Amino acid sequence: MKANGFDVVTGAFNYTSKYIARRLLLMGKKVRTITGRPASESPFGNQVAEHQFSFDNPGQLIQSLEGATVLY
């Protein structure tokens, strides 16, 4: 694992996951989300990097997770 990686929270803008993302941000972690939702305004501003998830593109998923230390 890379010490300077980031945590990935799937669906970080949804009800439960947003609390995980918020807690990680308060801990000073870098956070990325993978979401199937259309691009929308993030409740975290630009603090959470948003990557679109598509079941039809496994290569995109691999790229979205590259460098991650934890997946929630």
Short mmCIF file of C-alpha atoms in Angstrom, two decimals:
data_model
loop_
_atom_site.label_atom_id
_atom_site.label_comp_id
_atom_site.label_asym_id
_atom_site.label_seq_id
_atom_site.Cartn_x
_atom_site.Cartn_y
_atom_site.Cartn_z
CA MET A 1 0.00 0.00 0.00
CA LYS A 2 1.10 3.50 -0.74
CA ALA A 3 1.34 5.79 2.27
CA ASN A 4 0.25 8.79 0.21
CA GLY A 5 -2.76 7.04 -1.37
CA PHE A 6 -6.41 7.80 -0.86
CA ASP A 7 -9.53 6.13 0.45
CA VAL A 8 -12.36 5.25 -1.93
CA VAL A 9 -15.96 5.44 -0.70
CA THR A 10 -18.47 3.97 -3.13
CA GLY A 11 -21.49 6.21 -3.46
CA ALA A 12 -20.08 8.91 -1.14
CA PHE A 13 -22.98 11.25 -1.90
CA ASN A 14 -25.61 8.74 -0.75
CA TYR A 15 -27.12 8.68 2.73
CA THR A 16 -24.88 6.21 4.59
CA SER A 17 -21.66 6.62 2.61
CA LYS A 18 -21.61 10.40 2.99
CA TYR A 19 -21.02 9.94 6.72
CA ILE A 20 -18.04 7.69 6.04
CA ALA A 21 -16.64 10.22 3.57
CA ARG A 22 -17.21 13.11 5.99
CA ARG A 23 -15.41 11.25 8.80
CA LEU A 24 -12.45 10.44 6.56
CA LEU A 25 -12.16 14.08 5.48
CA LEU A 26 -12.20 15.18 9.13
CA MET A 27 -9.34 12.73 9.74
CA GLY A 28 -7.36 14.49 7.00
CA LYS A 29 -7.68 11.66 4.47
CA LYS A 30 -7.82 12.10 0.70
CA VAL A 31 -11.16 10.74 -0.51
CA ARG A 32 -12.39 9.58 -3.89
CA THR A 33 -15.83 8.25 -4.77
CA ILE A 34 -17.01 5.92 -7.47
CA THR A 35 -20.60 6.59 -8.40
CA GLY A 36 -23.13 5.61 -11.01
CA ARG A 37 -25.05 8.84 -10.52
CA PRO A 38 -24.86 11.51 -13.20
CA ALA A 39 -22.40 14.27 -12.37
CA SER A 40 -23.97 16.49 -9.76
CA GLU A 41 -23.02 19.09 -7.21
CA SER A 42 -21.05 17.42 -4.46
CA PRO A 43 -21.99 18.06 -0.83
CA PHE A 44 -18.22 18.09 -0.21
CA GLY A 45 -17.33 20.71 -2.80
CA ASN A 46 -14.05 19.74 -4.44
CA GLN A 47 -12.79 17.75 -1.43
CA VAL A 48 -13.95 14.41 -2.87
CA ALA A 49 -12.76 13.37 -6.33
CA GLU A 50 -15.68 11.93 -8.29
CA HIS A 51 -15.23 9.07 -10.76
CA GLN A 52 -18.06 7.58 -12.77
CA PHE A 53 -18.56 3.82 -12.47
CA SER A 54 -19.71 1.71 -15.37
CA PHE A 55 -20.24 -2.06 -15.28
CA ASP A 56 -19.45 -2.05 -19.00
CA ASN A 57 -15.92 -0.71 -18.51
CA PRO A 58 -13.81 -2.72 -16.03
CA GLY A 59 -10.67 -0.89 -17.18
CA GLN A 60 -12.18 2.37 -15.98
CA LEU A 61 -12.85 0.80 -12.57
CA ILE A 62 -9.25 -0.37 -12.31
CA GLN A 63 -8.02 3.13 -13.18
CA SER A 64 -10.37 4.69 -10.59
CA LEU A 65 -8.95 2.45 -7.85
CA GLU A 66 -5.27 2.78 -8.77
CA GLY A 67 -3.39 4.18 -5.77
CA ALA A 68 -6.20 3.50 -3.29
CA THR A 69 -5.29 2.29 0.19
CA VAL A 70 -8.81 1.43 1.43
CA LEU A 71 -12.14 0.75 -0.28
CA TYR A 72 -15.36 1.36 1.64
#
